Amino acid sequence: MPAASPSAQSLSPGPVLPVHVAIIMDGNGRWAKQRGLPRIEGHRRGVETVRAITHAMRELGIRYLTLYAFSVENWNRPPDEVRALMGLLEYFLKRETRNLVKDRVRLLAIGRTQELPAVVRTQLEAAIQATAKFTDHTLVLALNYGARTEVVDAARAYAAAVAAGREKLNDGSWATFSRYLYTADIPDPDLIIRTSGETRVSNFLLLQGAYAEFIFSPVLWPDFTKTEFAAACAEFGRRERRYGLTSEQLKPVRAAAATK
Ligand code: FPP
């Protein structure tokens, strides 16, 4: 079994939808600045886009959507902005849980969520619990998330499991270790989108995104629409994912997949 093998879906003929799309929502501050508004107005409009793209996930048939809502580095922003972002998060969770239930979307969170303010944690836990039984679509919020922090947390948990005799050090493999990441039960992202024209990964899903396709959109997050989201998913369908193999090697594999 190779370390990463193409999934049945990635080999199927015809247009291929990403199973999991992850988004670095960037550009809220610039959107506000262009209009002479305070940065928080950009974040407020950003929440509207979160709502619209969550709907689009269902309409397009995307199963997993991960949104980078607050990074471990974001605590270093001006205190007013951090407070406002936490307030928006609380407001979103309070207001949106009913819609997530109506739309049968499960909510999950990745990151050091235990360090979020208690009011946010309470709303988050309530929303996760209220939507836990849904299986068709999952919205994952990356909150107080950083890929390097995630690796440290996973290494600690793995070391503790080895010390307790639940894991054997010699059996160490990616399949085993990855079960200790925040994303243990979430498939790797197929497509990572970053808005606002910036072309960085910014400590987001560094390991899970090892074979992801990247699309960098010039559109600022508050202006990002379902049309742009659908266009990115369509562009993904035109890309050839080779998983370290050559195009020639993949031809017979794809032909075999097409006859299944
Ligand atoms: C980056 O834009 C955006 C963030 C750091 C926060 C994203 C948060 C939201 C969209 C709202 C809260 C989220 C949810 C899920 C309710 P930036 O401020 O870095 O923009 P800039 O680079 O133009 O300054």
PDB file of N, CA, C and O in Angstrom, residues 55-88:
ATOM      1  N   HIS A  55     -23.990  27.452   2.773  1.00  0.00           N
ATOM      2  CA  HIS A  55     -25.134  27.035   1.943  1.00  0.00           C
ATOM      3  C   HIS A  55     -24.649  26.444   0.629  1.00  0.00           C
ATOM      4  O   HIS A  55     -25.158  25.429   0.163  1.00  0.00           O
ATOM      5  N   ALA A  56     -23.659  27.115   0.054  1.00  0.00           N
ATOM      6  CA  ALA A  56     -23.137  26.664  -1.244  1.00  0.00           C
ATOM      7  C   ALA A  56     -22.551  25.258  -1.125  1.00  0.00           C
ATOM      8  O   ALA A  56     -22.678  24.452  -2.052  1.00  0.00           O
ATOM      9  N   MET A  57     -21.937  24.959   0.007  1.00  0.00           N
ATOM     10  CA  MET A  57     -21.390  23.613   0.213  1.00  0.00           C
ATOM     11  C   MET A  57     -22.487  22.571  -0.002  1.00  0.00           C
ATOM     12  O   MET A  57     -22.292  21.575  -0.690  1.00  0.00           O
ATOM     13  N   ARG A  58     -23.657  22.833   0.582  1.00  0.00           N
ATOM     14  CA  ARG A  58     -24.761  21.878   0.454  1.00  0.00           C
ATOM     15  C   ARG A  58     -25.272  21.836  -0.979  1.00  0.00           C
ATOM     16  O   ARG A  58     -25.483  20.768  -1.543  1.00  0.00           O
ATOM     17  N   GLU A  59     -25.451  23.004  -1.546  1.00  0.00           N
ATOM     18  CA  GLU A  59     -26.007  23.052  -2.905  1.00  0.00           C
ATOM     19  C   GLU A  59     -25.103  22.358  -3.912  1.00  0.00           C
ATOM     20  O   GLU A  59     -25.568  21.712  -4.837  1.00  0.00           O
ATOM     21  N   LEU A  60     -23.797  22.507  -3.728  1.00  0.00           N
ATOM     22  CA  LEU A  60     -22.857  21.919  -4.694  1.00  0.00           C
ATOM     23  C   LEU A  60     -22.548  20.459  -4.384  1.00  0.00           C
ATOM     24  O   LEU A  60     -21.939  19.766  -5.190  1.00  0.00           O
ATOM     25  N   GLY A  61     -22.923  20.003  -3.207  1.00  0.00           N
ATOM     26  CA  GLY A  61     -22.655  18.603  -2.839  1.00  0.00           C
ATOM     27  C   GLY A  61     -21.262  18.384  -2.281  1.00  0.00           C
ATOM     28  O   GLY A  61     -20.713  17.289  -2.373  1.00  0.00           O
ATOM     29  N   ILE A  62     -20.674  19.422  -1.687  1.00  0.00           N
ATOM     30  CA  ILE A  62     -19.367  19.284  -1.042  1.00  0.00           C
ATOM     31  C   ILE A  62     -19.621  18.719   0.359  1.00  0.00           C
ATOM     32  O   ILE A  62     -20.483  19.226   1.084  1.00  0.00           O
ATOM     33  N   ARG A  63     -18.889  17.690   0.748  1.00  0.00           N
ATOM     34  CA  ARG A  63     -19.200  17.025   2.029  1.00  0.00           C
ATOM     35  C   ARG A  63     -18.551  17.716   3.230  1.00  0.00           C
ATOM     36  O   ARG A  63     -19.132  17.756   4.301  1.00  0.00           O
ATOM     37  N   TYR A  64     -17.330  18.230   3.051  1.00  0.00           N
ATOM     38  CA  TYR A  64     -16.625  18.871   4.175  1.00  0.00           C
ATOM     39  C   TYR A  64     -16.162  20.265   3.761  1.00  0.00           C
ATOM     40  O   TYR A  64     -15.574  20.435   2.679  1.00  0.00           O
ATOM     41  N   LEU A  65     -16.393  21.217   4.644  1.00  0.00           N
ATOM     42  CA  LEU A  65     -15.909  22.581   4.432  1.00  0.00           C
ATOM     43  C   LEU A  65     -15.210  23.014   5.709  1.00  0.00           C
ATOM     44  O   LEU A  65     -15.817  23.033   6.786  1.00  0.00           O
ATOM     45  N   THR A  66     -13.908  23.322   5.606  1.00  0.00           N
ATOM     46  CA  THR A  66     -13.179  23.809   6.782  1.00  0.00           C
ATOM     47  C   THR A  66     -12.845  25.280   6.590  1.00  0.00           C
ATOM     48  O   THR A  66     -12.329  25.668   5.529  1.00  0.00           O
ATOM     49  N   LEU A  67     -13.144  26.083   7.581  1.00  0.00           N
ATOM     50  CA  LEU A  67     -12.894  27.524   7.500  1.00  0.00           C
ATOM     51  C   LEU A  67     -11.900  27.935   8.577  1.00  0.00           C
ATOM     52  O   LEU A  67     -12.096  27.624   9.760  1.00  0.00           O
ATOM     53  N   TYR A  68     -10.851  28.644   8.153  1.00  0.00           N
ATOM     54  CA  TYR A  68      -9.812  29.107   9.091  1.00  0.00           C
ATOM     55  C   TYR A  68     -10.330  30.405   9.712  1.00  0.00           C
ATOM     56  O   TYR A  68     -10.157  31.494   9.161  1.00  0.00           O
ATOM     57  N   ALA A  69     -10.985  30.291  10.857  1.00  0.00           N
ATOM     58  CA  ALA A  69     -11.679  31.449  11.438  1.00  0.00           C
ATOM     59  C   ALA A  69     -10.818  32.224  12.425  1.00  0.00           C
ATOM     60  O   ALA A  69     -10.996  33.427  12.590  1.00  0.00           O
ATOM     61  N   PHE A  70      -9.895  31.521  13.111  1.00  0.00           N
ATOM     62  CA  PHE A  70      -9.050  32.215  14.093  1.00  0.00           C
ATOM     63  C   PHE A  70      -7.799  31.368  14.322  1.00  0.00           C
ATOM     64  O   PHE A  70      -7.882  30.211  14.722  1.00  0.00           O
ATOM     65  N   SER A  71      -6.657  31.967  14.048  1.00  0.00           N
ATOM     66  CA  SER A  71      -5.408  31.209  14.182  1.00  0.00           C
ATOM     67  C   SER A  71      -4.784  31.450  15.553  1.00  0.00           C
ATOM     68  O   SER A  71      -5.134  32.420  16.242  1.00  0.00           O
ATOM     69  N   VAL A  72      -3.830  30.596  15.929  1.00  0.00           N
ATOM     70  CA  VAL A  72      -3.142  30.807  17.222  1.00  0.00           C
ATOM     71  C   VAL A  72      -2.412  32.152  17.217  1.00  0.00           C
ATOM     72  O   VAL A  72      -2.255  32.779  18.263  1.00  0.00           O
ATOM     73  N   GLU A  73      -2.016  32.599  16.023  1.00  0.00           N
ATOM     74  CA  GLU A  73      -1.306  33.884  15.914  1.00  0.00           C
ATOM     75  C   GLU A  73      -2.252  35.084  16.034  1.00  0.00           C
ATOM     76  O   GLU A  73      -1.829  36.192  16.364  1.00  0.00           O
ATOM     77  N   ASN A  74      -3.543  34.868  15.749  1.00  0.00           N
ATOM     78  CA  ASN A  74      -4.499  35.993  15.759  1.00  0.00           C
ATOM     79  C   ASN A  74      -4.690  36.625  17.146  1.00  0.00           C
ATOM     80  O   ASN A  74      -5.169  37.755  17.252  1.00  0.00           O
ATOM     81  N   TRP A  75      -4.289  35.926  18.231  1.00  0.00           N
ATOM     82  CA  TRP A  75      -4.376  36.525  19.567  1.00  0.00           C
ATOM     83  C   TRP A  75      -3.510  37.778  19.660  1.00  0.00           C
ATOM     84  O   TRP A  75      -3.730  38.633  20.518  1.00  0.00           O
ATOM     85  N   ASN A  76      -2.507  37.886  18.776  1.00  0.00           N
ATOM     86  CA  ASN A  76      -1.595  39.035  18.817  1.00  0.00           C
ATOM     87  C   ASN A  76      -2.161  40.275  18.129  1.00  0.00           C
ATOM     88  O   ASN A  76      -1.502  41.310  18.080  1.00  0.00           O
ATOM     89  N   ARG A  77      -3.361  40.202  17.580  1.00  0.00           N
ATOM     90  CA  ARG A  77      -3.989  41.395  16.968  1.00  0.00           C
ATOM     91  C   ARG A  77      -4.403  42.365  18.079  1.00  0.00           C
ATOM     92  O   ARG A  77      -4.450  41.979  19.252  1.00  0.00           O
ATOM     93  N   PRO A  78      -4.730  43.590  17.739  1.00  0.00           N
ATOM     94  CA  PRO A  78      -5.167  44.539  18.774  1.00  0.00           C
ATOM     95  C   PRO A  78      -6.305  43.932  19.605  1.00  0.00           C
ATOM     96  O   PRO A  78      -7.198  43.280  19.046  1.00  0.00           O
ATOM     97  N   PRO A  79      -6.262  44.134  20.944  1.00  0.00           N
ATOM     98  CA  PRO A  79      -7.263  43.515  21.827  1.00  0.00           C
ATOM     99  C   PRO A  79      -8.705  43.768  21.395  1.00  0.00           C
ATOM    100  O   PRO A  79      -9.554  42.873  21.477  1.00  0.00           O
ATOM    101  N   ASP A  80      -8.986  44.979  20.884  1.00  0.00           N
ATOM    102  CA  ASP A  80     -10.360  45.286  20.448  1.00  0.00           C
ATOM    103  C   ASP A  80     -10.804  44.364  19.319  1.00  0.00           C
ATOM    104  O   ASP A  80     -11.952  43.932  19.262  1.00  0.00           O
ATOM    105  N   GLU A  81      -9.864  44.108  18.395  1.00  0.00           N
ATOM    106  CA  GLU A  81     -10.207  43.254  17.245  1.00  0.00           C
ATOM    107  C   GLU A  81     -10.410  41.810  17.707  1.00  0.00           C
ATOM    108  O   GLU A  81     -11.335  41.129  17.242  1.00  0.00           O
ATOM    109  N   VAL A  82      -9.559  41.349  18.637  1.00  0.00           N
ATOM    110  CA  VAL A  82      -9.703  39.974  19.146  1.00  0.00           C
ATOM    111  C   VAL A  82     -11.063  39.839  19.836  1.00  0.00           C
ATOM    112  O   VAL A  82     -11.809  38.884  19.586  1.00  0.00           O
ATOM    113  N   ARG A  83     -11.397  40.838  20.668  1.00  0.00           N
ATOM    114  CA  ARG A  83     -12.697  40.808  21.369  1.00  0.00           C
ATOM    115  C   ARG A  83     -13.852  40.781  20.371  1.00  0.00           C
ATOM    116  O   ARG A  83     -14.793  40.009  20.508  1.00  0.00           O
ATOM    117  N   ALA A  84     -13.730  41.613  19.335  1.00  0.00           N
ATOM    118  CA  ALA A  84     -14.799  41.682  18.330  1.00  0.00           C
ATOM    119  C   ALA A  84     -14.924  40.349  17.593  1.00  0.00           C
ATOM    120  O   ALA A  84     -16.041  39.877  17.328  1.00  0.00           O
ATOM    121  N   LEU A  85     -13.805  39.722  17.269  1.00  0.00           N
ATOM    122  CA  LEU A  85     -13.857  38.436  16.563  1.00  0.00           C
ATOM    123  C   LEU A  85     -14.509  37.365  17.433  1.00  0.00           C
ATOM    124  O   LEU A  85     -15.313  36.565  16.950  1.00  0.00           O
ATOM    125  N   MET A  86     -14.171  37.357  18.727  1.00  0.00           N
ATOM    126  CA  MET A  86     -14.781  36.389  19.646  1.00  0.00           C
ATOM    127  C   MET A  86     -16.289  36.650  19.754  1.00  0.00           C
ATOM    128  O   MET A  86     -17.090  35.715  19.796  1.00  0.00           O
ATOM    129  N   GLY A  87     -16.654  37.939  19.776  1.00  0.00           N
ATOM    130  CA  GLY A  87     -18.073  38.300  19.832  1.00  0.00           C
ATOM    131  C   GLY A  87     -18.804  37.812  18.592  1.00  0.00           C
ATOM    132  O   GLY A  87     -19.911  37.267  18.678  1.00  0.00           O
ATOM    133  N   LEU A  88     -18.182  37.975  17.431  1.00  0.00           N
ATOM    134  CA  LEU A  88     -18.809  37.535  16.184  1.00  0.00           C
ATOM    135  C   LEU A  88     -18.971  36.017  16.149  1.00  0.00           C
ATOM    136  O   LEU A  88     -19.965  35.493  15.651  1.00  0.00           O
TER     137      LEU A  88
END
